Amino acid sequence: MPAARMRWAVVGATSVALVATGCSSSSGGGGSSNSSATFSYQSSEPQNPLQPANANEVGGGRIIQNLFKGLIDYDPSNGEMRNQVADNIASSDAQTFNVTLKSGWTFHDGTPVTSKSFVDAWNWAANTKNNQINSSWFSDIEGYNDVHPSGAGAAPTKDTMSGLTVTDDTHFTIKLTSKVAYFPMKLGYIAFSPLPEGFFKDPDGYGQKPVGNGPYQFVSWDHNSQVVTKTFANYQGVDKPKNGGVVFKMYTTAEAAYADLQSNNLDVMDQVPPSALANYKSDLGDRAIDSPQGAIQNIGFTLYQPEWQGANTAKVRQGLSMAIDRPTITKTVLQGSRSPASAWTAEGVDGYKAGTCGDFCTFNADKAKQLITEGGGVPGNSIKITYNADGGHKEWVDAVCNSIRQATGVDCVGDPKTDFKTARAAITGHTINGMFRTGWVQDYPLNANFLADVYKTGAASNDFGYSSAQFDQLANQADQAASVQDSATGYQKAEAVLAQDFPAIPLWYYRTNSGYSTKVQNVKFDSFGNPAWTQVEVKG
């Protein structure tokens, strides 16, 4: 589909280019609403405690983004960056940022949100002692290496980053090690949320019963069943809730969630399962959702294992990619709801460049076999693709394996894990062999998010063990470019390195294929694949 047009959003004195991806919805009725009633949403059990810097998967991330609110977020109607706790973020050099906060924000426990709430939270999250999965998101900040030194077992030499300075309750300064023109765009990610003082006395306890400053307040967490939230009466954000809260319901299969949606036992879906793609629009009528999403589906490799190391093994990975008939799978199994990928960045994202993958993302059985042979063959001539069974992935994983088997003779089977949490634990814990399903939904709408935050050495979501000096160098150069557009262009050069190393196979670009019950209205999804949570109305 055509790339979305670019817009400019100004946060203080810093201009940032953003992609305004389309937002699709069906309002569904327009009747009266009950602002105190809750609605339910299809979710999955979080992998980790509900700490803002400890979630890089949607199960925990979507809950946390509703419990907490950072300096900025993105308007769901147009993708533009907008201020939330921040009143102003100003910079004259894209290296030092002066932050001014709005007054009146409080946490759910009534304590004020101050500059210290942000600075203390970021220092804690970055510190290697606290084992936060998103710690690398703070690596741009001066002094990060003091709190998070490289090297196995290295202990931090300081507890705070020198680049963070509190001026007073509503002013603080962020100094980066070098300029990053797009840095303000990153500040909408949940890792940059503030934390109340009580958190630091009991991080584990607060991870089970979080206290945030977002539109919704934590009520309860019945593990593997649901997380209940309610509207926070003193919420100061620009997106005041029009409902009474969100209940995040955990499902073991997408089919079960879809059945509940049809019977009005679930109000809003994440994604309908492949088995429902052919009929969900006729099933749901004007309550069906089909909208753009800045997301991509990939298959990753366990490059930390010896059998996948060495220059020639890249040919094996390239060959396996060429053995996948993307057009046929997206047309049949996925009912045309996805489009074949030709790059590692999603369509519609600023900096997206089609064709970066080259011929390696084009089905060619003969070339696939040739490359696999030249690379020394698939270890044991057999591979497994690990995936979460609760996400509606079985059909396409089986189809990918069938395509690989028929094209190359390599044995391929799916390796289902019970749920998303279990699959993520196996992937991040490096307890799987070969290949695994991995998707990426934008955290901010720039190609850097799909590249630096996934493929740089030591990045929070680099689950492959991939490390390339060439990629890292080009990514660092892109970060230091004079403008956001120059950074996007620089990251296109870094992305080209992935075509030669192939740490992951790009499969297809997502759309949001969802729906909602007859009990809610004004359900709109943004380019992040999320409903505009606070704008959902429960019919009264």
PDB file of C-alpha atoms in Angstrom, residues 233-430:
ATOM      1  CA  ALA A 233     -10.744  10.126  38.563  1.00  0.00           C
ATOM      2  CA  ASN A 234      -7.840  12.603  38.789  1.00  0.00           C
ATOM      3  CA  TYR A 235      -6.293  11.773  35.419  1.00  0.00           C
ATOM      4  CA  GLN A 236      -4.810  14.926  33.905  1.00  0.00           C
ATOM      5  CA  GLY A 237      -4.169  13.725  30.352  1.00  0.00           C
ATOM      6  CA  VAL A 238      -5.694  15.096  27.179  1.00  0.00           C
ATOM      7  CA  ASP A 239      -7.519  11.801  26.560  1.00  0.00           C
ATOM      8  CA  LYS A 240     -10.097  11.647  29.344  1.00  0.00           C
ATOM      9  CA  PRO A 241     -11.757   8.207  29.559  1.00  0.00           C
ATOM     10  CA  LYS A 242     -15.303   7.864  28.291  1.00  0.00           C
ATOM     11  CA  ASN A 243     -15.683   4.513  30.065  1.00  0.00           C
ATOM     12  CA  GLY A 244     -15.189   3.109  33.549  1.00  0.00           C
ATOM     13  CA  GLY A 245     -12.128   0.947  32.879  1.00  0.00           C
ATOM     14  CA  VAL A 246     -10.675  -1.952  30.918  1.00  0.00           C
ATOM     15  CA  VAL A 247     -10.695  -5.641  31.836  1.00  0.00           C
ATOM     16  CA  PHE A 248      -7.832  -7.452  30.088  1.00  0.00           C
ATOM     17  CA  LYS A 249      -8.997 -11.056  29.627  1.00  0.00           C
ATOM     18  CA  MET A 250      -6.388 -13.760  29.010  1.00  0.00           C
ATOM     19  CA  TYR A 251      -7.222 -16.351  26.344  1.00  0.00           C
ATOM     20  CA  THR A 252      -5.465 -19.618  25.546  1.00  0.00           C
ATOM     21  CA  THR A 253      -6.666 -19.544  21.926  1.00  0.00           C
ATOM     22  CA  ALA A 254      -7.748 -16.800  19.556  1.00  0.00           C
ATOM     23  CA  GLU A 255     -10.649 -19.021  18.504  1.00  0.00           C
ATOM     24  CA  ALA A 256     -12.008 -18.974  22.069  1.00  0.00           C
ATOM     25  CA  ALA A 257     -11.744 -15.194  22.124  1.00  0.00           C
ATOM     26  CA  TYR A 258     -13.600 -14.908  18.825  1.00  0.00           C
ATOM     27  CA  ALA A 259     -16.377 -17.175  20.090  1.00  0.00           C
ATOM     28  CA  ASP A 260     -16.695 -14.951  23.163  1.00  0.00           C
ATOM     29  CA  LEU A 261     -16.827 -11.866  20.953  1.00  0.00           C
ATOM     30  CA  GLN A 262     -19.672 -13.314  18.934  1.00  0.00           C
ATOM     31  CA  SER A 263     -21.593 -14.133  22.109  1.00  0.00           C
ATOM     32  CA  ASN A 264     -20.900 -10.695  23.648  1.00  0.00           C
ATOM     33  CA  ASN A 265     -18.717 -12.163  26.394  1.00  0.00           C
ATOM     34  CA  LEU A 266     -15.757 -10.186  25.032  1.00  0.00           C
ATOM     35  CA  ASP A 267     -16.065  -6.576  23.916  1.00  0.00           C
ATOM     36  CA  VAL A 268     -12.955  -5.857  21.820  1.00  0.00           C
ATOM     37  CA  MET A 269     -10.587  -8.268  20.065  1.00  0.00           C
ATOM     38  CA  ASP A 270      -6.888  -7.910  19.428  1.00  0.00           C
ATOM     39  CA  GLN A 271      -6.859  -9.900  16.169  1.00  0.00           C
ATOM     40  CA  VAL A 272      -9.337 -12.408  14.796  1.00  0.00           C
ATOM     41  CA  PRO A 273      -7.809 -15.883  14.217  1.00  0.00           C
ATOM     42  CA  PRO A 274      -6.901 -17.034  10.692  1.00  0.00           C
ATOM     43  CA  SER A 275      -9.831 -19.449  10.816  1.00  0.00           C
ATOM     44  CA  ALA A 276     -12.215 -16.475  11.039  1.00  0.00           C
ATOM     45  CA  LEU A 277     -10.599 -14.170   8.475  1.00  0.00           C
ATOM     46  CA  ALA A 278     -12.810 -15.369   5.611  1.00  0.00           C
ATOM     47  CA  ASN A 279     -16.054 -14.709   7.470  1.00  0.00           C
ATOM     48  CA  TYR A 280     -15.487 -12.184  10.251  1.00  0.00           C
ATOM     49  CA  LYS A 281     -16.721  -9.207   8.225  1.00  0.00           C
ATOM     50  CA  SER A 282     -19.985 -10.945   7.389  1.00  0.00           C
ATOM     51  CA  ASP A 283     -20.220 -12.257  10.968  1.00  0.00           C
ATOM     52  CA  LEU A 284     -19.764  -8.834  12.551  1.00  0.00           C
ATOM     53  CA  GLY A 285     -21.055  -6.449   9.886  1.00  0.00           C
ATOM     54  CA  ASP A 286     -20.250  -2.829  10.719  1.00  0.00           C
ATOM     55  CA  ARG A 287     -18.543  -3.990  13.916  1.00  0.00           C
ATOM     56  CA  ALA A 288     -15.664  -5.514  11.921  1.00  0.00           C
ATOM     57  CA  ILE A 289     -12.337  -3.666  11.894  1.00  0.00           C
ATOM     58  CA  ASP A 290      -9.877  -3.684   8.991  1.00  0.00           C
ATOM     59  CA  SER A 291      -7.277  -0.945   9.359  1.00  0.00           C
ATOM     60  CA  PRO A 292      -3.571  -0.272   8.710  1.00  0.00           C
ATOM     61  CA  GLN A 293      -1.039  -1.217  11.357  1.00  0.00           C
ATOM     62  CA  GLY A 294       2.668  -0.427  11.604  1.00  0.00           C
ATOM     63  CA  ALA A 295       3.716  -4.016  12.217  1.00  0.00           C
ATOM     64  CA  ILE A 296       5.575  -6.922  10.647  1.00  0.00           C
ATOM     65  CA  GLN A 297       5.700 -10.688  11.162  1.00  0.00           C
ATOM     66  CA  ASN A 298       9.148 -12.320  11.091  1.00  0.00           C
ATOM     67  CA  ILE A 299      10.844 -15.618  11.813  1.00  0.00           C
ATOM     68  CA  GLY A 300      14.026 -15.260  13.854  1.00  0.00           C
ATOM     69  CA  PHE A 301      17.080 -17.493  14.125  1.00  0.00           C
ATOM     70  CA  THR A 302      18.974 -18.566  17.244  1.00  0.00           C
ATOM     71  CA  LEU A 303      22.289 -17.095  16.116  1.00  0.00           C
ATOM     72  CA  TYR A 304      23.776 -17.621  19.574  1.00  0.00           C
ATOM     73  CA  GLN A 305      23.999 -21.335  18.768  1.00  0.00           C
ATOM     74  CA  PRO A 306      27.224 -22.530  17.071  1.00  0.00           C
ATOM     75  CA  GLU A 307      25.446 -24.227  14.171  1.00  0.00           C
ATOM     76  CA  TRP A 308      24.012 -20.869  13.035  1.00  0.00           C
ATOM     77  CA  GLN A 309      27.287 -18.966  13.296  1.00  0.00           C
ATOM     78  CA  GLY A 310      29.776 -18.393  10.513  1.00  0.00           C
ATOM     79  CA  ALA A 311      29.509 -16.392   7.297  1.00  0.00           C
ATOM     80  CA  ASN A 312      28.176 -19.239   5.148  1.00  0.00           C
ATOM     81  CA  THR A 313      25.182 -19.902   7.389  1.00  0.00           C
ATOM     82  CA  ALA A 314      23.673 -16.635   6.132  1.00  0.00           C
ATOM     83  CA  LYS A 315      23.177 -18.407   2.801  1.00  0.00           C
ATOM     84  CA  VAL A 316      21.172 -21.105   4.565  1.00  0.00           C
ATOM     85  CA  ARG A 317      18.945 -18.463   6.144  1.00  0.00           C
ATOM     86  CA  GLN A 318      18.554 -16.679   2.813  1.00  0.00           C
ATOM     87  CA  GLY A 319      17.652 -19.971   1.183  1.00  0.00           C
ATOM     88  CA  LEU A 320      15.008 -20.755   3.788  1.00  0.00           C
ATOM     89  CA  SER A 321      13.513 -17.328   3.158  1.00  0.00           C
ATOM     90  CA  MET A 322      13.341 -17.997  -0.576  1.00  0.00           C
ATOM     91  CA  ALA A 323      11.591 -21.304   0.153  1.00  0.00           C
ATOM     92  CA  ILE A 324       8.557 -19.510   1.626  1.00  0.00           C
ATOM     93  CA  ASP A 325       5.753 -18.753  -0.816  1.00  0.00           C
ATOM     94  CA  ARG A 326       4.523 -15.547   0.793  1.00  0.00           C
ATOM     95  CA  PRO A 327       1.971 -14.544  -1.872  1.00  0.00           C
ATOM     96  CA  THR A 328       0.179 -17.882  -1.703  1.00  0.00           C
ATOM     97  CA  ILE A 329       0.154 -18.067   2.122  1.00  0.00           C
ATOM     98  CA  THR A 330      -1.074 -14.496   2.553  1.00  0.00           C
ATOM     99  CA  LYS A 331      -3.756 -15.002  -0.099  1.00  0.00           C
ATOM    100  CA  THR A 332      -5.059 -18.381   1.090  1.00  0.00           C
ATOM    101  CA  VAL A 333      -4.279 -19.070   4.756  1.00  0.00           C
ATOM    102  CA  LEU A 334      -4.435 -15.391   5.733  1.00  0.00           C
ATOM    103  CA  GLN A 335      -7.293 -14.535   3.348  1.00  0.00           C
ATOM    104  CA  GLY A 336      -5.522 -11.515   1.869  1.00  0.00           C
ATOM    105  CA  SER A 337      -5.332  -9.817   5.277  1.00  0.00           C
ATOM    106  CA  ARG A 338      -1.533  -9.496   5.066  1.00  0.00           C
ATOM    107  CA  SER A 339       0.823  -8.351   2.325  1.00  0.00           C
ATOM    108  CA  PRO A 340       4.159 -10.068   1.645  1.00  0.00           C
ATOM    109  CA  ALA A 341       7.136  -8.316   3.208  1.00  0.00           C
ATOM    110  CA  SER A 342      10.121  -7.141   1.191  1.00  0.00           C
ATOM    111  CA  ALA A 343      11.962  -5.379   4.040  1.00  0.00           C
ATOM    112  CA  TRP A 344      12.480  -5.512   7.801  1.00  0.00           C
ATOM    113  CA  THR A 345      10.591  -2.251   8.383  1.00  0.00           C
ATOM    114  CA  ALA A 346       6.800  -2.133   8.220  1.00  0.00           C
ATOM    115  CA  GLU A 347       4.884  -0.315   5.522  1.00  0.00           C
ATOM    116  CA  GLY A 348       3.661   3.170   6.395  1.00  0.00           C
ATOM    117  CA  VAL A 349       6.508   3.860   8.817  1.00  0.00           C
ATOM    118  CA  ASP A 350       8.759   6.843   8.152  1.00  0.00           C
ATOM    119  CA  GLY A 351      11.888   5.502   6.440  1.00  0.00           C
ATOM    120  CA  TYR A 352      10.197   2.400   5.023  1.00  0.00           C
ATOM    121  CA  LYS A 353      11.928   1.288   1.813  1.00  0.00           C
ATOM    122  CA  ALA A 354      10.395  -1.538  -0.176  1.00  0.00           C
ATOM    123  CA  GLY A 355      12.662  -4.200  -1.611  1.00  0.00           C
ATOM    124  CA  THR A 356      15.500  -4.063   0.921  1.00  0.00           C
ATOM    125  CA  CYS A 357      15.320  -7.852   1.214  1.00  0.00           C
ATOM    126  CA  GLY A 358      15.875  -8.187  -2.529  1.00  0.00           C
ATOM    127  CA  ASP A 359      15.363 -11.564  -4.190  1.00  0.00           C
ATOM    128  CA  PHE A 360      15.723 -13.298  -0.830  1.00  0.00           C
ATOM    129  CA  CYS A 361      12.082 -12.486  -0.060  1.00  0.00           C
ATOM    130  CA  THR A 362      10.914 -13.854  -3.414  1.00  0.00           C
ATOM    131  CA  PHE A 363       9.837 -17.488  -3.671  1.00  0.00           C
ATOM    132  CA  ASN A 364      12.281 -19.526  -5.756  1.00  0.00           C
ATOM    133  CA  ALA A 365      12.582 -23.219  -4.893  1.00  0.00           C
ATOM    134  CA  ASP A 366      15.630 -23.884  -7.084  1.00  0.00           C
ATOM    135  CA  LYS A 367      17.572 -20.919  -5.743  1.00  0.00           C
ATOM    136  CA  ALA A 368      16.518 -21.800  -2.195  1.00  0.00           C
ATOM    137  CA  LYS A 369      17.994 -25.303  -2.482  1.00  0.00           C
ATOM    138  CA  GLN A 370      21.164 -23.917  -4.078  1.00  0.00           C
ATOM    139  CA  LEU A 371      21.765 -21.391  -1.287  1.00  0.00           C
ATOM    140  CA  ILE A 372      21.111 -23.945   1.454  1.00  0.00           C
ATOM    141  CA  THR A 373      23.600 -26.330  -0.154  1.00  0.00           C
ATOM    142  CA  GLU A 374      26.214 -23.597  -0.602  1.00  0.00           C
ATOM    143  CA  GLY A 375      25.801 -22.627   3.051  1.00  0.00           C
ATOM    144  CA  GLY A 376      26.484 -26.142   4.282  1.00  0.00           C
ATOM    145  CA  GLY A 377      22.897 -27.225   4.748  1.00  0.00           C
ATOM    146  CA  VAL A 378      20.389 -26.874   7.556  1.00  0.00           C
ATOM    147  CA  PRO A 379      21.749 -28.472  10.747  1.00  0.00           C
ATOM    148  CA  GLY A 380      20.390 -32.016  10.797  1.00  0.00           C
ATOM    149  CA  ASN A 381      18.283 -31.127   7.752  1.00  0.00           C
ATOM    150  CA  SER A 382      15.507 -30.350  10.222  1.00  0.00           C
ATOM    151  CA  ILE A 383      14.116 -27.166  11.772  1.00  0.00           C
ATOM    152  CA  LYS A 384      11.451 -26.180  14.269  1.00  0.00           C
ATOM    153  CA  ILE A 385       9.561 -22.894  14.382  1.00  0.00           C
ATOM    154  CA  THR A 386       8.607 -21.992  17.941  1.00  0.00           C
ATOM    155  CA  TYR A 387       5.377 -19.998  18.338  1.00  0.00           C
ATOM    156  CA  ASN A 388       2.688 -19.224  20.913  1.00  0.00           C
ATOM    157  CA  ALA A 389      -0.377 -21.414  20.477  1.00  0.00           C
ATOM    158  CA  ASP A 390      -2.743 -18.787  21.905  1.00  0.00           C
ATOM    159  CA  GLY A 391      -2.134 -16.267  19.119  1.00  0.00           C
ATOM    160  CA  GLY A 392      -3.721 -17.851  16.056  1.00  0.00           C
ATOM    161  CA  HIS A 393      -0.387 -18.731  14.437  1.00  0.00           C
ATOM    162  CA  LYS A 394      -0.672 -22.481  13.878  1.00  0.00           C
ATOM    163  CA  GLU A 395      -2.201 -22.254  10.403  1.00  0.00           C
ATOM    164  CA  TRP A 396       0.439 -20.018   8.896  1.00  0.00           C
ATOM    165  CA  VAL A 397       3.359 -21.726  10.693  1.00  0.00           C
ATOM    166  CA  ASP A 398       2.198 -25.040   9.247  1.00  0.00           C
ATOM    167  CA  ALA A 399       1.904 -23.424   5.819  1.00  0.00           C
ATOM    168  CA  VAL A 400       5.419 -21.965   6.055  1.00  0.00           C
ATOM    169  CA  CYS A 401       6.799 -25.367   7.045  1.00  0.00           C
ATOM    170  CA  ASN A 402       4.945 -27.067   4.180  1.00  0.00           C
ATOM    171  CA  SER A 403       6.403 -24.538   1.765  1.00  0.00           C
ATOM    172  CA  ILE A 404       9.937 -25.093   3.067  1.00  0.00           C
ATOM    173  CA  ARG A 405       9.582 -28.894   2.964  1.00  0.00           C
ATOM    174  CA  GLN A 406       8.200 -28.956  -0.553  1.00  0.00           C
ATOM    175  CA  ALA A 407      10.722 -26.464  -1.915  1.00  0.00           C
ATOM    176  CA  THR A 408      13.899 -27.784  -0.281  1.00  0.00           C
ATOM    177  CA  GLY A 409      13.324 -31.198   1.288  1.00  0.00           C
ATOM    178  CA  VAL A 410      14.276 -29.780   4.685  1.00  0.00           C
ATOM    179  CA  ASP A 411      12.046 -31.183   7.410  1.00  0.00           C
ATOM    180  CA  CYS A 412      10.145 -28.402   9.169  1.00  0.00           C
ATOM    181  CA  VAL A 413       7.601 -28.550  11.983  1.00  0.00           C
ATOM    182  CA  GLY A 414       5.927 -26.064  14.265  1.00  0.00           C
ATOM    183  CA  ASP A 415       6.904 -25.981  17.934  1.00  0.00           C
ATOM    184  CA  PRO A 416       3.863 -24.598  19.780  1.00  0.00           C
ATOM    185  CA  LYS A 417       4.186 -23.222  23.302  1.00  0.00           C
ATOM    186  CA  THR A 418       1.073 -23.009  25.456  1.00  0.00           C
ATOM    187  CA  ASP A 419       0.802 -19.225  25.532  1.00  0.00           C
ATOM    188  CA  PHE A 420       2.605 -16.013  24.701  1.00  0.00           C
ATOM    189  CA  LYS A 421       4.267 -15.740  28.107  1.00  0.00           C
ATOM    190  CA  THR A 422       5.702 -19.266  27.831  1.00  0.00           C
ATOM    191  CA  ALA A 423       6.928 -18.690  24.278  1.00  0.00           C
ATOM    192  CA  ARG A 424       8.559 -15.381  25.192  1.00  0.00           C
ATOM    193  CA  ALA A 425      10.248 -16.920  28.226  1.00  0.00           C
ATOM    194  CA  ALA A 426      11.703 -19.666  26.018  1.00  0.00           C
ATOM    195  CA  ILE A 427      12.868 -17.152  23.415  1.00  0.00           C
ATOM    196  CA  THR A 428      14.433 -14.643  25.808  1.00  0.00           C
ATOM    197  CA  GLY A 429      15.837 -17.463  27.926  1.00  0.00           C
ATOM    198  CA  HIS A 430      17.574 -18.999  24.877  1.00  0.00           C
TER     199      HIS A 430
END
